[in-house]
CSV table of C-alpha atoms in Angstrom, one decimal:
chain,number,residue,atom,x,y,z
A,132,MET,CA,0.0,0.0,0.2
A,133,SER,CA,1.3,3.5,-1.0
A,134,ILE,CA,0.6,6.6,0.9
A,135,LEU,CA,-0.3,9.7,-0.9
A,136,PHE,CA,-0.1,13.5,0.3
A,137,ILE,CA,-2.0,16.6,-0.8
A,138,SER,CA,-2.7,20.0,0.3
A,139,ASP,CA,-3.9,23.5,-0.6
A,140,LEU,CA,-6.7,22.6,-3.1
A,141,HIS,CA,-8.9,25.5,-2.0
A,142,LEU,CA,-12.1,24.2,-3.0
A,143,SER,CA,-14.9,26.6,-3.6
A,144,ALA,CA,-18.1,27.2,-5.6
A,145,GLN,CA,-15.8,29.4,-7.7
A,146,THR,CA,-13.6,26.5,-8.8
A,147,PRO,CA,-15.6,23.7,-10.0
A,148,ALA,CA,-12.6,22.4,-12.1
A,149,ILE,CA,-10.6,21.6,-9.2
A,150,THR,CA,-13.3,20.0,-7.4
A,151,ARG,CA,-13.8,17.6,-10.5
A,152,ARG,CA,-10.3,16.9,-10.6
A,153,PHE,CA,-10.3,16.1,-7.0
A,154,PHE,CA,-13.0,13.8,-7.5
A,155,ALA,CA,-11.2,12.0,-10.3
A,156,PHE,CA,-8.1,11.9,-8.1
A,157,LEU,CA,-10.1,10.2,-5.2
A,158,GLU,CA,-11.6,7.5,-7.7
A,159,GLY,CA,-8.3,7.1,-9.4
A,160,GLU,CA,-4.8,7.4,-7.9
A,161,ALA,CA,-6.0,8.0,-4.3
A,162,ARG,CA,-8.1,4.6,-4.6
A,163,ALA,CA,-5.3,2.9,-6.1
A,164,ALA,CA,-2.8,3.7,-3.2
A,165,GLY,CA,-5.2,3.1,-0.3
A,166,GLU,CA,-4.2,5.7,2.1
A,167,LEU,CA,-4.4,9.6,1.7
A,168,TYR,CA,-3.4,12.5,4.0
A,169,ILE,CA,-4.9,16.1,3.2
A,170,LEU,CA,-2.4,18.4,4.9
A,171,GLY,CA,-4.7,21.5,5.1
A,172,ASP,CA,-6.8,23.9,3.1
A,173,LEU,CA,-8.8,21.4,1.3
A,174,PHE,CA,-11.4,24.2,1.2
A,175,GLU,CA,-10.9,27.7,0.6
A,176,ALA,CA,-13.1,28.4,3.6
A,177,TRP,CA,-14.9,26.5,6.3
A,178,LEU,CA,-17.4,28.0,8.6
A,179,GLY,CA,-18.4,25.1,10.8
A,180,ASP,CA,-19.4,21.6,10.4
A,181,ASP,CA,-23.1,22.7,10.2
A,182,ALA,CA,-22.4,24.0,6.6
A,183,ILE,CA,-22.3,20.4,5.3
A,184,ASP,CA,-26.2,20.4,5.4
A,185,ASP,CA,-26.7,23.8,4.2
A,186,PRO,CA,-28.9,23.4,1.0
A,187,GLY,CA,-27.8,26.6,-0.5
A,188,GLU,CA,-24.2,25.7,-0.6
A,189,PRO,CA,-23.9,22.0,-2.0
A,190,LEU,CA,-20.0,22.0,-2.3
A,191,ALA,CA,-19.7,20.8,1.3
A,192,ALA,CA,-22.0,18.0,1.0
A,193,ASN,CA,-20.6,16.9,-2.4
A,194,VAL,CA,-17.2,16.8,-1.1
A,195,LEU,CA,-18.2,14.8,2.0
A,196,ALA,CA,-20.1,12.1,-0.2
A,197,ALA,CA,-16.9,11.8,-2.4
A,198,LEU,CA,-14.5,11.2,0.7
A,199,ARG,CA,-17.0,9.0,2.3
A,200,ALA,CA,-17.0,6.9,-1.1
A,201,PHE,CA,-13.3,6.7,-0.9
A,202,THR,CA,-13.2,5.5,2.7
A,203,GLU,CA,-16.2,3.1,2.4
A,204,ALA,CA,-14.2,1.5,-0.6
A,205,GLY,CA,-11.4,0.8,2.0
A,206,GLY,CA,-9.4,3.7,1.9
A,207,ARG,CA,-7.6,5.1,4.8
A,208,LEU,CA,-7.9,8.9,5.2
A,209,GLY,CA,-6.4,11.7,7.5
A,210,ILE,CA,-7.3,15.3,7.3
A,211,LEU,CA,-5.3,18.0,8.8
A,212,PRO,CA,-6.8,21.5,8.9
A,213,GLY,CA,-5.3,24.6,7.4
A,214,ASN,CA,-5.3,28.1,7.9
A,215,ARG,CA,-8.4,28.4,5.6
A,216,ASP,CA,-10.5,25.5,7.0
A,217,PHE,CA,-9.1,25.5,10.6
A,218,LEU,CA,-12.6,25.2,11.7
A,219,LEU,CA,-13.0,21.6,10.3
A,220,GLY,CA,-14.5,19.6,13.2
A,221,ASP,CA,-15.1,16.2,14.4
A,222,ASP,CA,-18.4,15.9,12.7
A,223,PHE,CA,-16.8,16.3,9.4
A,224,ALA,CA,-14.4,13.7,10.0
A,225,ARG,CA,-16.7,11.2,11.5
A,226,ARG,CA,-19.0,11.4,8.5
A,227,ALA,CA,-16.2,11.2,6.0
A,228,GLY,CA,-15.0,8.2,7.6
A,229,ALA,CA,-11.6,10.0,8.1
A,230,ALA,CA,-9.2,10.7,11.1
A,231,LEU,CA,-8.9,14.4,12.0
A,232,LEU,CA,-5.2,15.1,12.6
A,233,ALA,CA,-3.4,17.5,15.0
A,234,ASP,CA,-0.9,19.8,13.4
A,235,PRO,CA,1.8,18.4,13.7
A,236,THR,CA,1.2,14.8,13.4
A,237,LEU,CA,4.0,12.2,13.5
A,238,LEU,CA,3.0,9.6,11.0
A,239,ASN,CA,4.9,6.0,11.9
A,240,THR,CA,5.7,4.1,8.7
A,241,ALA,CA,7.7,0.7,8.3
A,242,SER,CA,10.6,2.7,7.0
A,243,GLY,CA,10.6,5.5,9.5
A,244,PRO,CA,8.5,8.4,10.8
A,245,LEU,CA,7.1,11.3,8.6
A,246,LEU,CA,6.0,14.4,10.3
A,247,LEU,CA,3.0,16.1,8.7
A,248,ALA,CA,2.1,19.6,9.2
A,249,HIS,CA,0.2,22.5,7.3
A,250,GLY,CA,3.1,24.7,7.5
A,251,ASP,CA,1.7,28.3,8.4
A,252,ALA,CA,2.8,27.8,12.2
A,253,LEU,CA,6.4,27.9,10.6
A,254,CYS,CA,6.0,31.2,8.9
A,255,THR,CA,7.2,32.7,12.1
A,256,ALA,CA,8.8,35.9,10.3
A,257,ASP,CA,5.1,36.9,9.8
A,258,GLY,CA,4.5,38.3,13.2
A,259,ASP,CA,0.9,39.7,12.3
A,260,TYR,CA,-0.1,36.5,10.8
A,261,GLN,CA,0.9,34.3,13.8
A,262,GLN,CA,-0.9,37.0,16.2
A,263,PHE,CA,-4.0,36.2,14.0
A,264,ARG,CA,-3.4,32.3,14.2
A,265,ARG,CA,-3.2,32.3,17.8
A,266,GLN,CA,-6.3,34.3,18.1
A,267,VAL,CA,-8.5,32.2,15.7
A,268,ARG,CA,-7.3,28.9,17.4
A,269,ASP,CA,-8.1,29.9,20.7
A,270,PRO,CA,-11.1,27.6,22.1
A,271,VAL,CA,-13.2,30.8,23.4
A,272,TRP,CA,-13.0,32.7,20.1
A,273,ARG,CA,-14.0,29.3,18.3
A,274,HIS,CA,-17.0,28.7,20.2
A,275,ALA,CA,-17.9,32.4,20.3
A,276,PHE,CA,-17.7,32.3,16.3
A,277,LEU,CA,-19.5,28.9,15.7
A,278,ARG,CA,-22.3,30.2,17.8
A,279,ARG,CA,-23.2,32.9,15.2
A,280,PRO,CA,-25.6,32.0,12.5
A,281,LEU,CA,-24.2,30.6,9.4
A,282,GLN,CA,-25.1,33.6,7.2
A,283,GLU,CA,-23.4,35.9,9.7
A,284,ARG,CA,-20.0,33.7,9.9
A,285,ARG,CA,-20.0,33.7,6.1
A,286,ALA,CA,-20.3,37.6,5.9
A,287,LEU,CA,-17.5,37.8,8.6
A,288,ALA,CA,-15.3,35.2,6.7
A,289,ALA,CA,-15.7,37.4,3.5
A,290,GLY,CA,-14.6,40.5,5.2
A,291,LEU,CA,-11.5,38.6,6.8
A,292,ARG,CA,-10.6,37.1,3.5
A,293,GLU,CA,-10.7,40.6,1.8
A,294,GLN,CA,-8.4,42.2,4.4
A,295,SER,CA,-6.2,39.3,4.4
A,296,GLU,CA,-5.6,39.6,0.5
A,297,THR,CA,-5.2,43.5,0.9
A,298,VAL,CA,-2.4,42.8,3.5
A,299,LYS,CA,-0.6,39.9,1.7
A,300,ARG,CA,-0.1,42.4,-1.2
A,301,ASP,CA,2.1,44.4,0.7
A,302,LYS,CA,4.3,41.6,2.2
A,303,SER,CA,7.1,39.7,0.4
A,304,SER,CA,7.1,35.9,-0.4
A,305,GLU,CA,10.1,35.5,1.7
A,306,LEU,CA,8.3,36.9,4.9
A,307,MET,CA,5.2,34.6,4.2
A,308,ASP,CA,7.5,31.6,3.7
A,309,VAL,CA,8.5,29.2,6.6
A,310,THR,CA,11.9,30.0,8.5
A,311,ASP,CA,14.6,27.7,8.9
A,312,ALA,CA,14.9,28.3,12.7
A,313,ALA,CA,11.2,27.5,13.1
A,314,THR,CA,11.4,24.2,11.2
A,315,ILE,CA,14.8,23.2,12.9
A,316,GLU,CA,13.1,23.6,16.2
A,317,LEU,CA,10.0,21.4,15.2
A,318,LEU,CA,12.4,18.7,13.6
A,319,ARG,CA,14.4,18.6,16.9
A,320,ALA,CA,11.2,18.3,19.0
A,321,TYR,CA,10.2,15.2,17.0
A,322,GLY,CA,13.6,13.6,16.3
A,323,LEU,CA,14.7,14.9,13.2
A,324,PRO,CA,12.1,13.0,10.8
A,325,THR,CA,11.2,14.0,7.2
A,326,LEU,CA,9.1,16.8,7.3
A,327,ILE,CA,5.8,17.1,4.7
A,328,HIS,CA,3.8,20.3,4.4
A,329,GLY,CA,1.8,22.7,2.3
A,330,HIS,CA,0.7,26.1,3.0
A,331,THR,CA,3.4,28.3,1.0
A,332,HIS,CA,2.3,27.3,-2.4
A,333,ARG,CA,6.0,26.7,-3.4
A,334,PRO,CA,6.5,23.2,-4.0
A,335,ALA,CA,10.1,22.1,-3.7
A,336,THR,CA,12.3,19.6,-1.6
A,337,HIS,CA,14.5,21.3,0.8
A,338,THR,CA,17.5,19.8,2.5
A,339,LEU,CA,18.7,20.7,6.1
A,340,SER,CA,21.6,19.9,8.2
A,341,VAL,CA,20.5,19.7,11.8
A,342,ASP,CA,22.8,18.4,14.5
A,343,GLY,CA,25.1,16.8,12.1
A,344,GLN,CA,22.1,14.9,10.2
A,345,THR,CA,20.7,16.0,6.8
A,346,VAL,CA,16.8,16.1,7.0
A,347,GLU,CA,14.4,16.5,4.2
A,348,ARG,CA,11.5,19.0,4.0
A,349,TRP,CA,9.2,18.4,1.1
A,350,VAL,CA,6.7,21.1,0.4
A,351,LEU,CA,3.2,20.1,-1.3
A,352,ALA,CA,1.9,21.9,-4.4
A,353,ASP,CA,-1.2,23.8,-4.4
A,354,TRP,CA,-3.8,23.0,-6.9
A,355,THR,CA,-5.0,26.4,-7.8
A,356,THR,CA,-2.5,27.6,-10.3
A,357,ALA,CA,-1.7,24.2,-12.1
A,358,ARG,CA,-3.2,20.8,-12.7
A,359,GLY,CA,-2.5,19.5,-9.4
A,360,GLU,CA,0.3,17.3,-7.9
A,361,TYR,CA,0.8,14.7,-5.2
A,362,VAL,CA,3.5,13.3,-3.1
A,363,ARG,CA,3.8,9.4,-3.0
A,364,TYR,CA,5.4,7.6,-0.2
A,365,ASP,CA,6.1,3.9,-1.2
A,366,ALA,CA,8.8,1.6,0.0
A,367,GLY,CA,10.7,4.2,2.1
A,368,ARG,CA,10.7,6.7,-0.9
A,369,LEU,CA,9.0,10.0,-1.5
A,370,SER,CA,8.3,11.0,-5.1
A,371,ARG,CA,6.5,13.8,-6.7
A,372,HIS,CA,3.5,13.1,-9.5
A,373,ALA,CA,1.5,15.5,-11.5
A,374,LEU,CA,-2.2,14.6,-12.0
A,375,ASP,CA,-3.0,12.6,-15.3
């Protein structure tokens, strides 16, 4: 059995082609592999698990049905929330037949551990973003936000996205990238495993020298600017693959 990793699909009603591509991937490459991990930002926005049953927005229900079909066919699925869909919860995971993963999560394999993360927590040079990240992940903030009516949450999220896009235009890509210092601290905390993450939309394979040991950092590709890509782990080896 192979293990596949993807992230940053940013599914929304405005990107139906990406959604169709994802459904084909679930029925094809993912089902053939048997195990799939989605490392954040499956959705462009997620306002709470009650959005699944909103008749006015069928995307959530359609994605859930596709994920459920994958797991009911025998596939193993892990979902790690990202910065866009950090409100994904236990109800969504249960109905999808998936495991909802903490960030980070250490995945033990027969050939050694892999450390899975979304990646935004490692962008420590961007202090404003890290402050916002701490705020929206606070349990008190989360509880208060989810108590609001869904339509109100939708309006608030639209305003936050607009504000975020405005702020990002004034930031360099280097400021919004992960830092070596944060990465090395995380790797040391988990015993220097290979790290796989998304978030930055800058797919690459990096090597770091940490305490005399060479460690790899695999950055997953987003699906918003190209046909999409996944990383495969098979027999102790990682490799990149473009979608058919």
